[in-house]
XYZ file of N, CA and C in Angstrom:
807
model
N 83.359 66.645 81.325
C 83.822 67.610 82.330
C 85.273 67.314 82.698
N 86.134 67.243 81.708
C 87.509 66.829 81.943
C 88.473 67.984 82.153
N 88.099 69.192 81.741
C 89.056 70.289 81.756
C 88.660 71.369 82.756
N 89.675 71.971 83.362
C 89.471 73.141 84.200
C 90.378 74.245 83.686
N 90.036 75.487 84.033
C 90.847 76.639 83.651
C 91.406 77.253 84.929
N 92.717 77.468 84.952
C 93.379 78.037 86.125
C 94.211 79.237 85.701
N 94.820 79.886 86.681
C 95.708 81.008 86.376
C 96.924 80.553 85.572
N 97.172 79.237 85.554
C 98.292 78.679 84.793
C 97.865 78.105 83.449
N 96.592 78.321 83.076
C 96.110 77.817 81.800
C 95.132 76.665 81.976
N 94.905 75.934 80.890
C 93.952 74.821 80.892
C 94.633 73.554 81.396
N 93.973 72.865 82.327
C 94.490 71.611 82.852
C 93.430 70.525 82.724
N 93.898 69.292 82.685
C 92.991 68.156 82.690
C 92.775 67.711 84.123
N 91.556 67.292 84.447
C 91.244 66.867 85.818
C 92.156 65.735 86.310
N 92.712 64.953 85.404
C 93.524 63.816 85.829
C 94.961 64.201 86.145
N 95.345 65.442 85.831
C 96.719 65.861 86.104
C 96.940 65.993 87.613
N 98.074 65.525 88.070
C 98.335 65.487 89.503
C 98.582 66.865 90.097
N 98.955 67.827 89.255
C 99.321 69.135 89.802
C 98.139 70.088 89.867
N 96.915 69.585 89.718
C 95.746 70.457 89.844
C 95.633 70.933 91.283
N 95.442 72.226 91.403
C 95.267 72.802 92.726
C 93.876 72.455 93.247
N 93.792 71.903 94.435
C 92.515 71.548 95.032
C 92.085 72.655 95.986
N 91.013 73.354 95.603
C 90.537 74.484 96.411
C 89.535 73.994 97.449
N 90.017 73.577 98.584
C 89.097 73.043 99.590
C 89.564 73.365 101.006
N 90.008 74.595 101.202
C 90.445 75.013 102.530
C 89.556 76.141 103.025
N 89.700 76.470 104.304
C 88.917 77.563 104.874
C 89.355 78.926 104.344
N 90.417 78.966 103.542
C 90.866 80.230 102.954
C 90.271 80.432 101.560
N 89.435 79.515 101.108
C 88.949 79.546 99.740
C 87.639 80.312 99.604
N 87.635 81.290 98.688
C 86.415 82.004 98.307
C 85.905 81.334 97.034
N 84.602 81.197 96.922
C 84.103 80.520 95.733
C 82.743 81.062 95.300
N 82.402 80.810 94.051
C 81.080 81.095 93.505
C 80.646 79.881 92.703
N 79.377 79.533 92.775
C 78.815 78.475 91.945
C 77.766 79.107 91.047
N 77.974 78.987 89.754
C 77.136 79.631 88.753
C 76.437 78.569 87.920
N 75.154 78.714 87.747
C 74.411 77.752 86.928
C 74.485 78.152 85.455
N 74.825 77.185 84.621
C 74.880 77.399 83.172
C 73.674 76.707 82.545
N 72.910 77.470 81.791
C 71.735 76.937 81.109
C 71.818 77.306 79.633
N 71.737 76.318 78.769
C 71.845 76.545 77.322
C 73.130 77.296 76.971
N 74.198 77.006 77.713
C 75.483 77.638 77.446
C 75.614 79.049 77.991
N 74.612 79.521 78.709
C 74.617 80.887 79.252
C 74.757 80.840 80.769
N 75.706 81.593 81.295
C 75.911 81.666 82.751
C 74.836 82.573 83.341
N 73.981 82.005 84.175
C 72.793 82.696 84.669
C 73.138 83.745 85.733
N 72.602 84.944 85.526
C 72.781 86.055 86.477
C 74.260 86.277 86.804
N 75.083 86.225 85.781
C 76.536 86.268 85.986
C 76.990 87.581 86.612
N 76.373 88.685 86.230
C 76.763 89.981 86.782
C 76.600 89.999 88.307
N 75.515 89.402 88.777
C 75.268 89.364 90.227
C 76.270 88.460 90.935
N 76.603 87.338 90.310
C 77.600 86.445 90.906
C 78.957 87.137 91.010
N 79.334 87.863 89.961
C 80.637 88.536 89.982
C 80.645 89.633 91.046
N 79.542 90.345 91.166
C 79.441 91.395 92.186
C 79.610 90.813 93.587
N 78.970 89.654 93.830
C 79.112 89.033 95.151
C 80.524 88.509 95.364
N 81.129 87.972 94.308
C 82.500 87.488 94.403
C 83.443 88.610 94.831
N 83.326 89.757 94.180
C 84.193 90.888 94.514
C 83.957 91.337 95.952
N 82.701 91.295 96.393
C 82.396 91.653 97.779
C 83.057 90.679 98.753
N 82.998 89.376 98.447
C 83.622 88.363 99.306
C 85.134 88.562 99.367
N 85.732 88.873 98.218
C 87.175 89.096 98.154
C 87.570 90.283 99.035
N 86.803 91.364 98.955
C 87.116 92.560 99.754
C 86.953 92.287 101.246
N 85.863 91.604 101.609
C 85.632 91.284 103.022
C 86.780 90.452 103.573
N 87.333 89.590 102.731
C 88.417 88.696 103.151
C 89.785 89.372 103.134
N 89.844 90.605 102.649
C 91.107 91.326 102.600
C 92.039 90.863 101.501
N 91.486 90.211 100.469
C 92.298 89.724 99.354
C 92.121 90.622 98.139
N 92.818 90.314 97.079
C 92.701 91.075 95.837
C 92.678 90.117 94.658
N 91.669 90.264 93.816
C 91.531 89.429 92.630
C 91.774 90.284 91.401
N 92.835 89.957 90.657
C 93.168 90.717 89.457
C 92.460 90.125 88.240
N 91.141 90.235 88.240
C 90.348 89.725 87.130
C 89.089 90.572 87.008
N 88.850 91.128 85.824
C 87.654 91.910 85.595
C 86.499 91.034 85.140
N 85.339 91.663 84.997
C 84.149 90.906 84.633
C 84.268 90.265 83.253
N 84.842 90.967 82.301
C 84.964 90.430 80.940
C 85.791 89.151 80.912
N 86.918 89.149 81.649
C 87.761 87.954 81.709
C 87.036 86.823 82.436
N 86.308 87.173 83.486
C 85.534 86.192 84.249
C 84.518 85.502 83.338
N 83.791 86.300 82.588
C 82.773 85.765 81.672
C 83.406 84.935 80.574
N 84.529 85.411 80.034
C 85.199 84.696 78.955
C 85.719 83.334 79.408
N 86.223 83.260 80.627
C 86.727 81.986 81.143
C 85.601 80.953 81.260
N 84.432 81.395 81.692
C 83.299 80.468 81.795
C 82.859 80.024 80.405
N 82.827 80.955 79.466
C 82.460 80.613 78.086
C 83.436 79.597 77.502
N 84.726 79.827 77.736
C 85.744 78.895 77.241
C 85.608 77.528 77.899
N 85.285 77.524 79.198
C 85.134 76.260 79.921
C 83.991 75.428 79.336
N 82.872 76.077 79.026
C 81.736 75.344 78.452
C 82.099 74.757 77.098
N 82.897 75.494 76.315
C 83.301 75.000 74.998
C 84.300 73.850 75.114
N 85.270 73.992 75.997
C 86.282 72.946 76.178
C 85.650 71.617 76.591
N 84.634 71.707 77.436
C 84.014 70.496 77.969
C 82.744 70.095 77.211
N 82.417 70.891 76.179
C 81.195 70.628 75.407
C 80.011 70.443 76.349
N 79.904 71.357 77.292
C 78.897 71.259 78.360
C 78.047 72.522 78.344
N 76.786 72.395 77.990
C 75.896 73.543 77.867
C 75.013 73.763 79.099
N 74.971 72.772 79.975
C 74.149 72.877 81.181
C 74.896 72.267 82.365
N 74.802 72.912 83.509
C 75.474 72.401 84.698
C 75.863 73.530 85.629
N 76.670 73.202 86.633
C 77.143 74.188 87.600
C 78.649 74.383 87.467
N 79.050 75.641 87.342
C 80.469 75.992 87.270
C 80.896 76.587 88.606
N 82.007 76.085 89.109
C 82.555 76.620 90.356
C 83.806 77.429 90.057
N 83.822 78.664 90.550
C 85.040 79.474 90.534
C 85.577 79.481 91.956
N 86.820 79.082 92.127
C 87.448 79.045 93.450
C 88.678 79.929 93.444
N 88.852 80.690 94.506
C 89.956 81.638 94.614
C 90.532 81.562 96.018
N 91.838 81.382 96.113
C 92.483 81.257 97.405
C 93.702 82.158 97.471
N 93.898 82.772 98.620
C 95.069 83.619 98.791
C 95.662 83.452 100.169
N 96.910 83.098 100.222
C 97.637 83.005 101.486
C 98.914 83.828 101.318
N 99.004 84.897 102.079
C 100.131 85.798 101.886
C 100.002 86.492 100.543
N 101.101 86.555 99.806
C 101.092 87.213 98.504
C 100.713 86.253 97.380
N 100.536 84.978 97.727
C 100.274 83.965 96.708
C 98.777 83.734 96.547
N 98.300 83.839 95.312
C 96.884 83.587 95.038
C 96.756 82.559 93.923
N 95.655 81.823 93.973
C 95.371 80.822 92.954
C 93.878 80.842 92.654
N 93.526 80.533 91.404
C 92.112 80.459 91.067
C 91.867 79.384 90.016
N 90.613 78.934 89.943
C 90.255 77.932 88.951
C 88.763 78.001 88.630
N 88.428 77.615 87.403
C 87.043 77.438 86.955
C 86.870 75.965 86.614
N 85.807 75.363 87.102
C 85.579 73.950 86.774
C 84.088 73.627 86.851
N 83.661 72.674 86.039
C 82.319 72.118 86.216
C 82.362 71.198 87.423
N 81.317 71.229 88.223
C 81.254 70.378 89.403
C 79.980 69.528 89.338
N 79.981 68.389 90.016
C 78.764 67.567 90.036
C 77.589 68.366 90.589
N 76.419 68.179 90.035
C 75.243 68.888 90.508
C 74.072 67.923 90.641
N 73.137 68.304 91.460
C 71.927 67.508 91.642
C 70.751 68.474 91.706
N 70.026 68.583 90.603
C 68.875 69.465 90.568
C 67.644 68.716 91.093
N 66.778 69.402 91.813
C 65.574 68.731 92.330
C 64.739 68.138 91.189
N 64.110 67.006 91.470
C 63.205 66.392 90.501
C 61.883 67.154 90.510
N 61.088 66.983 89.466
C 59.791 67.661 89.392
C 58.929 67.306 90.592
N 59.082 66.065 91.091
C 58.325 65.633 92.256
C 58.684 66.446 93.495
N 59.947 66.862 93.603
C 60.378 67.663 94.743
C 59.662 69.016 94.759
N 59.477 69.599 93.570
C 58.777 70.882 93.491
C 57.291 70.722 93.809
N 56.735 69.571 93.488
C 55.313 69.331 93.728
C 55.029 68.951 95.175
N 55.897 68.119 95.761
C 55.635 67.610 97.114
C 56.458 68.293 98.197
N 57.487 69.050 97.799
C 58.355 69.677 98.776
C 59.434 68.726 99.262
N 60.425 69.263 99.956
C 61.557 68.463 100.428
C 61.663 68.527 101.950
N 62.398 67.565 102.503
C 62.588 67.477 103.952
C 63.849 68.231 104.379
N 63.749 68.933 105.496
C 64.892 69.642 106.060
C 64.981 69.350 107.557
N 66.145 69.640 108.129
C 66.343 69.461 109.561
C 67.145 70.612 110.131
N 67.125 70.755 111.430
C 67.813 71.860 112.102
C 69.223 71.463 112.524
N 70.158 72.388 112.309
C 71.549 72.200 112.706
C 71.976 73.433 113.489
N 72.342 73.232 114.744
C 72.751 74.365 115.577
C 74.205 74.701 115.262
N 74.353 75.682 114.374
C 75.679 76.081 113.898
C 75.591 77.466 113.294
N 76.703 78.195 113.364
C 76.767 79.537 112.787
C 77.978 79.649 111.878
N 77.806 80.384 110.801
C 78.941 80.676 109.919
C 79.742 81.835 110.510
N 81.042 81.771 110.350
C 81.864 82.940 110.624
C 81.834 83.804 109.373
N 81.734 85.115 109.549
C 81.761 86.025 108.410
C 80.730 85.612 107.359
N 79.431 85.579 107.686
C 78.423 85.021 106.794
C 78.273 85.740 105.464
N 78.660 87.009 105.390
C 78.481 87.751 104.136
C 79.498 87.393 103.058
N 80.557 86.669 103.410
C 81.559 86.252 102.425
C 81.363 84.779 102.098
N 81.370 84.478 100.794
C 81.183 83.084 100.385
C 82.529 82.374 100.457
N 82.825 81.876 101.649
C 84.087 81.208 101.934
C 83.773 79.794 102.405
N 84.559 78.839 101.954
C 84.380 77.468 102.424
C 84.581 77.414 103.939
N 83.610 76.899 104.645
C 83.734 76.702 106.091
C 83.515 75.220 106.336
N 84.622 74.507 106.295
C 84.586 73.059 106.176
C 83.895 72.378 107.352
N 84.125 72.854 108.582
C 83.539 72.176 109.747
C 82.018 72.244 109.735
N 81.470 73.420 109.424
C 80.008 73.557 109.348
C 79.472 72.697 108.218
N 80.165 72.720 107.082
C 79.705 71.938 105.931
C 79.717 70.439 106.229
N 80.771 69.978 106.909
C 80.863 68.550 107.239
C 79.730 68.131 108.170
N 79.398 68.955 109.143
C 78.301 68.640 110.058
C 76.981 68.606 109.314
N 76.799 69.542 108.374
C 75.563 69.580 107.594
C 75.439 68.347 106.714
N 76.518 67.973 106.060
C 76.508 66.787 105.194
C 76.146 65.547 105.997
N 76.697 65.442 107.213
C 76.418 64.288 108.067
C 74.943 64.248 108.469
N 74.396 65.400 108.868
C 72.987 65.465 109.266
C 72.069 65.093 108.099
N 72.385 65.623 106.920
C 71.581 65.356 105.728
C 71.601 63.868 105.383
N 72.789 63.274 105.435
C 72.923 61.860 105.082
C 72.236 60.950 106.099
N 72.437 61.233 107.379
C 71.891 60.364 108.423
C 70.373 60.400 108.487
N 69.784 61.532 108.081
C 68.334 61.688 108.200
C 67.622 61.756 106.853
N 68.369 61.487 105.787
C 67.809 61.501 104.428
C 67.071 62.808 104.136
N 67.765 63.913 104.379
C 67.213 65.247 104.188
C 67.691 65.840 102.865
N 67.027 66.891 102.445
C 67.523 67.655 101.299
C 68.485 68.745 101.773
N 68.183 69.346 102.942
C 68.979 70.467 103.412
C 68.971 70.550 104.924
N 70.035 71.145 105.478
C 70.134 71.441 106.899
C 69.970 72.949 107.090
N 69.085 73.331 107.985
C 68.859 74.745 108.278
C 69.662 75.131 109.512
N 70.461 76.184 109.399
C 71.347 76.594 110.483
C 70.594 77.427 111.517
N 70.852 77.120 112.784
C 70.226 77.820 113.901
C 71.326 78.488 114.717
N 71.161 79.792 115.004
C 72.207 80.499 115.749
C 72.032 80.306 117.258
N 72.922 80.907 118.023
C 72.935 80.701 119.482
C 71.694 81.289 120.168
N 70.961 82.141 119.444
C 69.726 82.712 119.993
C 68.489 81.919 119.589
N 68.707 80.781 118.918
C 67.584 79.943 118.532
C 66.847 80.424 117.299
N 67.529 81.196 116.453
C 66.905 81.714 115.236
C 67.440 80.978 114.012
N 66.548 80.665 113.090
C 66.952 80.019 111.838
C 67.471 81.099 110.898
N 68.706 80.954 110.472
C 69.316 81.988 109.640
C 69.290 81.647 108.145
N 69.759 80.449 107.792
C 69.868 80.068 106.378
C 70.099 78.567 106.294
N 70.081 78.046 105.066
C 70.449 76.669 104.853
C 71.946 76.541 104.712
N 72.460 75.318 104.798
C 73.904 75.111 104.676
C 74.396 75.447 103.272
N 73.503 75.404 102.290
C 73.863 75.734 100.911
C 72.715 76.451 100.212
N 71.880 77.125 100.994
C 70.713 77.810 100.434
C 70.270 78.906 101.389
N 69.327 79.731 100.930
C 68.629 80.660 101.816
C 67.227 80.105 102.055
N 66.602 80.548 103.135
C 65.283 80.003 103.490
C 64.298 81.143 103.748
N 63.063 80.941 103.283
C 61.977 81.900 103.470
C 60.806 81.206 104.162
N 60.102 81.961 104.997
C 58.888 81.494 105.670
C 57.725 82.370 105.209
N 56.546 81.771 105.062
C 55.401 82.485 104.515
C 54.232 82.425 105.498
N 53.619 83.597 105.739
C 52.421 83.684 106.568
C 51.462 84.633 105.853
N 50.338 84.088 105.375
C 49.471 84.891 104.520
C 50.220 85.217 103.250
N 50.240 86.505 102.867
C 51.020 86.903 101.687
C 52.336 87.579 102.083
N 52.743 87.387 103.350
C 53.986 87.991 103.834
C 55.105 86.954 103.850
N 56.284 87.391 103.427
C 57.447 86.513 103.316
C 58.506 86.968 104.309
N 58.972 86.023 105.124
C 59.969 86.316 106.156
C 61.292 85.624 105.813
N 62.381 86.344 105.971
C 63.705 85.758 105.785
C 64.703 86.517 106.650
N 65.767 85.869 107.045
C 66.753 86.504 107.928
C 67.375 87.727 107.254
N 67.731 88.750 108.027
C 68.344 89.961 107.467
C 69.641 89.665 106.731
N 69.944 90.510 105.769
C 71.146 90.319 104.952
C 72.410 90.214 105.791
N 72.474 90.964 106.876
C 73.684 90.976 107.704
C 73.944 89.635 108.382
N 72.908 88.784 108.481
C 73.037 87.519 109.197
C 73.369 86.343 108.289
N 73.302 86.531 106.969
C 73.397 85.397 106.054
C 74.329 85.683 104.890
N 74.647 84.614 104.175
C 75.284 84.767 102.876
C 74.168 85.097 101.903
N 74.199 86.295 101.368
C 73.113 86.739 100.497
C 73.264 86.068 99.136
N 72.503 85.025 98.925
C 72.574 84.293 97.675
C 72.046 85.110 96.508
N 72.571 84.835 95.325
C 72.100 85.512 94.118
C 70.635 85.176 93.879
N 70.254 83.917 94.087
C 68.850 83.543 93.910
C 67.977 84.277 94.916
N 68.435 84.395 96.160
C 67.696 85.162 97.169
C 67.465 86.578 96.691
N 68.507 87.199 96.161
C 68.401 88.574 95.664
C 67.353 88.668 94.559
N 67.379 87.722 93.630
C 66.434 87.738 92.514
C 65.013 87.457 92.994
N 64.884 86.564 93.977
C 63.572 86.269 94.543
C 62.991 87.517 95.218
N 63.840 88.274 95.905
C 63.384 89.515 96.533
C 62.866 90.490 95.478
N 63.531 90.528 94.329
C 63.069 91.383 93.229
C 61.709 90.909 92.723
N 61.542 89.599 92.607
C 60.259 89.040 92.168
C 59.149 89.364 93.163
N 59.439 89.261 94.455
C 58.436 89.541 95.478
C 58.011 91.006 95.431
N 58.971 91.878 95.141
C 58.634 93.306 95.004
C 57.711 93.522 93.800
N 58.010 92.839 92.685
C 57.171 92.954 91.488
C 55.758 92.440 91.759
N 55.652 91.416 92.603
C 54.350 90.825 92.924
C 53.612 91.586 94.037
N 54.285 92.583 94.590
C 53.723 93.380 95.693
C 53.434 92.544 96.940
N 54.281 91.543 97.185
C 54.183 90.753 98.405
C 55.131 91.349 99.444
N 54.662 91.642 100.648
C 55.548 92.210 101.676
C 56.661 91.247 102.068
N 57.857 91.796 102.277
C 59.005 91.015 102.740
C 59.458 91.573 104.083
N 59.526 90.723 105.080
C 60.004 91.124 106.404
C 61.345 90.442 106.629
N 62.412 91.235 106.726
C 63.744 90.676 106.971
C 63.914 90.483 108.479
N 63.544 89.300 108.899
C 63.533 88.964 110.321
C 63.755 87.460 110.458
N 64.737 87.081 111.244
C 65.007 85.655 111.444
C 63.905 85.021 112.277
N 63.442 83.872 111.857
C 62.359 83.163 112.543
C 62.940 82.293 113.656
N 62.350 82.383 114.833
C 62.774 81.549 115.955
C 62.273 80.123 115.765
N 63.066 79.176 116.218
C 62.670 77.768 116.117
C 61.317 77.545 116.779
N 61.069 78.227 117.879
C 59.813 78.044 118.614
C 58.597 78.541 117.841
N 58.816 79.377 116.812
C 57.704 79.944 116.044
C 57.493 79.262 114.696
N 58.319 78.295 114.366
C 58.275 77.678 113.038
C 56.882 77.155 112.690
N 56.225 76.530 113.655
C 54.929 75.909 113.404
C 53.798 76.879 113.127
N 54.032 78.187 113.285
C 52.974 79.181 113.059
C 52.911 79.646 111.611
N 53.817 79.161 110.765
C 53.869 79.633 109.377
C 53.111 78.698 108.434
N 52.652 79.287 107.326
C 51.848 78.548 106.346
C 52.693 77.733 105.382
N 53.892 78.215 105.084
C 54.734 77.552 104.089
C 56.188 77.952 104.295
N 57.079 77.121 103.782
C 58.523 77.363 103.844
C 59.115 76.962 102.496
N 60.125 77.701 102.039
C 60.813 77.294 100.820
C 62.275 77.708 100.868
N 63.078 77.019 100.051
C 64.497 77.298 99.928
C 64.768 78.013 98.615
N 65.849 78.785 98.576
C 66.302 79.379 97.318
C 67.790 79.086 97.148
N 68.200 78.860 95.916
C 69.608 78.583 95.652
C 69.864 78.362 94.172
N 71.134 78.274 93.813
C 71.533 78.111 92.422
C 70.935 76.859 91.806
N 71.036 75.738 92.491
C 70.487 74.491 91.957
C 68.983 74.337 92.197
N 68.484 74.597 93.418
C 67.050 74.368 93.662
C 66.118 75.436 93.113
N 66.646 76.624 92.770
C 65.811 77.767 92.386
C 64.883 78.126 93.557
N 63.558 77.961 93.397
C 62.616 78.187 94.498
C 61.962 76.837 94.789
N 62.298 76.259 95.945
C 61.936 74.871 96.232
C 61.128 74.764 97.529
N 59.870 74.315 97.449
C 59.045 74.179 98.656
C 59.612 73.152 99.645
N 59.375 73.411 100.916
C 59.768 72.508 102.008
C 58.505 71.887 102.586
N 58.497 70.566 102.759
C 57.308 69.945 103.358
C 57.484 69.635 104.841
N 58.751 69.696 105.336
C 58.913 69.529 106.780
C 60.250 70.094 107.251
N 60.236 70.554 108.496
C 61.456 70.912 109.229
C 61.456 70.013 110.459
N 62.354 69.040 110.474
C 62.308 67.983 111.491
C 60.909 67.356 111.466
N 60.171 67.423 112.566
C 58.855 66.767 112.592
C 57.696 67.714 112.270
N 57.995 68.978 112.040
C 56.935 69.961 111.752
C 56.615 69.939 110.265
N 55.363 69.702 109.934
C 54.927 69.542 108.553
C 54.362 70.852 107.993
N 54.551 71.020 106.664
C 53.996 72.169 105.955
C 53.339 71.696 104.665
N 52.276 72.394 104.227
C 51.683 72.054 102.935
C 52.694 72.315 101.819
N 52.755 71.415 100.842
C 53.691 71.606 99.740
C 53.163 72.615 98.718
N 51.864 72.870 98.763
C 51.253 73.820 97.845
C 50.824 75.073 98.604
N 51.233 76.218 98.081
C 50.833 77.497 98.653
C 50.668 78.478 97.495
N 49.529 79.139 97.378
C 49.277 79.985 96.202
C 50.278 81.118 96.031
N 50.756 81.674 97.134
C 51.704 82.789 97.039
C 53.086 82.283 96.606
N 53.485 81.135 97.126
C 54.758 80.543 96.721
C 54.704 80.126 95.248
N 53.569 79.581 94.823
C 53.433 79.159 93.427
C 53.518 80.351 92.481
N 52.937 81.484 92.861
C 53.065 82.697 92.052
C 54.534 83.122 91.949
N 55.223 83.036 93.081
C 56.645 83.396 93.099
C 57.458 82.462 92.199
N 57.205 81.163 92.273
C 57.939 80.195 91.457
C 57.753 80.500 89.970
N 56.529 80.815 89.583
C 56.258 81.149 88.180
C 56.986 82.419 87.771
N 56.965 83.423 88.639
C 57.618 84.700 88.313
C 59.134 84.522 88.203
N 59.708 83.705 89.082
C 61.156 83.479 89.023
C 61.547 82.742 87.742
N 60.773 81.757 87.344
C 61.059 81.049 86.087
C 60.982 82.001 84.889
N 60.032 82.932 84.918
C 59.930 83.934 83.844
C 61.159 84.843 83.834
N 61.667 85.170 85.022
C 62.870 86.003 85.113
C 64.070 85.285 84.505
N 64.189 83.980 84.783
C 65.277 83.191 84.197
C 65.178 83.186 82.683
N 63.987 82.919 82.165
C 63.807 82.847 80.714
C 64.107 84.186 80.055
N 63.721 85.280 80.695
C 64.002 86.607 80.156
C 65.505 86.868 80.097
N 66.221 86.439 81.130
C 67.681 86.624 81.153
C 68.337 85.815 80.040
N 67.925 84.559 79.908
C 68.498 83.702 78.868
C 68.223 84.271 77.482
N 67.004 84.739 77.273
C 66.638 85.290 75.967
C 67.472 86.520 75.637
N 67.716 87.339 76.635
C 68.485 88.570 76.443
C 69.940 88.274 76.088
N 70.461 87.124 76.553
C 71.876 86.810 76.355
C 72.128 85.769 75.261
N 71.065 85.331 74.609
C 71.270 84.414 73.480
C 71.818 85.204 72.291
N 72.758 84.600 71.559
C 73.346 85.297 70.416
C 72.692 84.844 69.122
């Protein structure tokens, strides 16, 4: 993972003049590459363009160039699996962008079987529909996760409602009904979007409603969705425990894996 692609061409990670995209002005997308194929790339690009428009910026790059840059990056780094980050920043008339492989940590098989631990973080994103680095919220989440040995921090708004994870979306399950915060309240993840499609195929009702912290204990199951975790069961939120096995969640996990395989098969050359 030594090379990145920027608007100025190919650079090596060790070069001192690499632009570091880590400010609150940075829009980004993280795309999972499996077998050399960028997963659900069309959806990622669509969300990227939406984030750019919400931010009042302009990205002079079409989908074909976007896809080609990721393909070139995988070849340059001889990397067929991993997470690619596209970062785009604009201040005034000056814009910069880069594609790079970033460190990733995929859940172990045990995490899918036993579920993961999460905790509550009272924090809100500004402009949640745009995928923009919000460093202060991220730093608080990282600290909470590290101090409590958690997998994820769940954000709670000023009304006491759980909106999303710091790097994921969250769903609650009661019977065969799935609850998740409305699109307007969260960063609509690509995995969330695909999971919603799977739930529709399975004929499971989806209620777009943020769950109050006081009601968390009334649900049968909880799970996270995201680029790295896919569909990942939660076994606790702070001290509230949940079963790691739920028949409706397991059906969803199987359906989502089939969707991934179908996409990969369609894009294999």
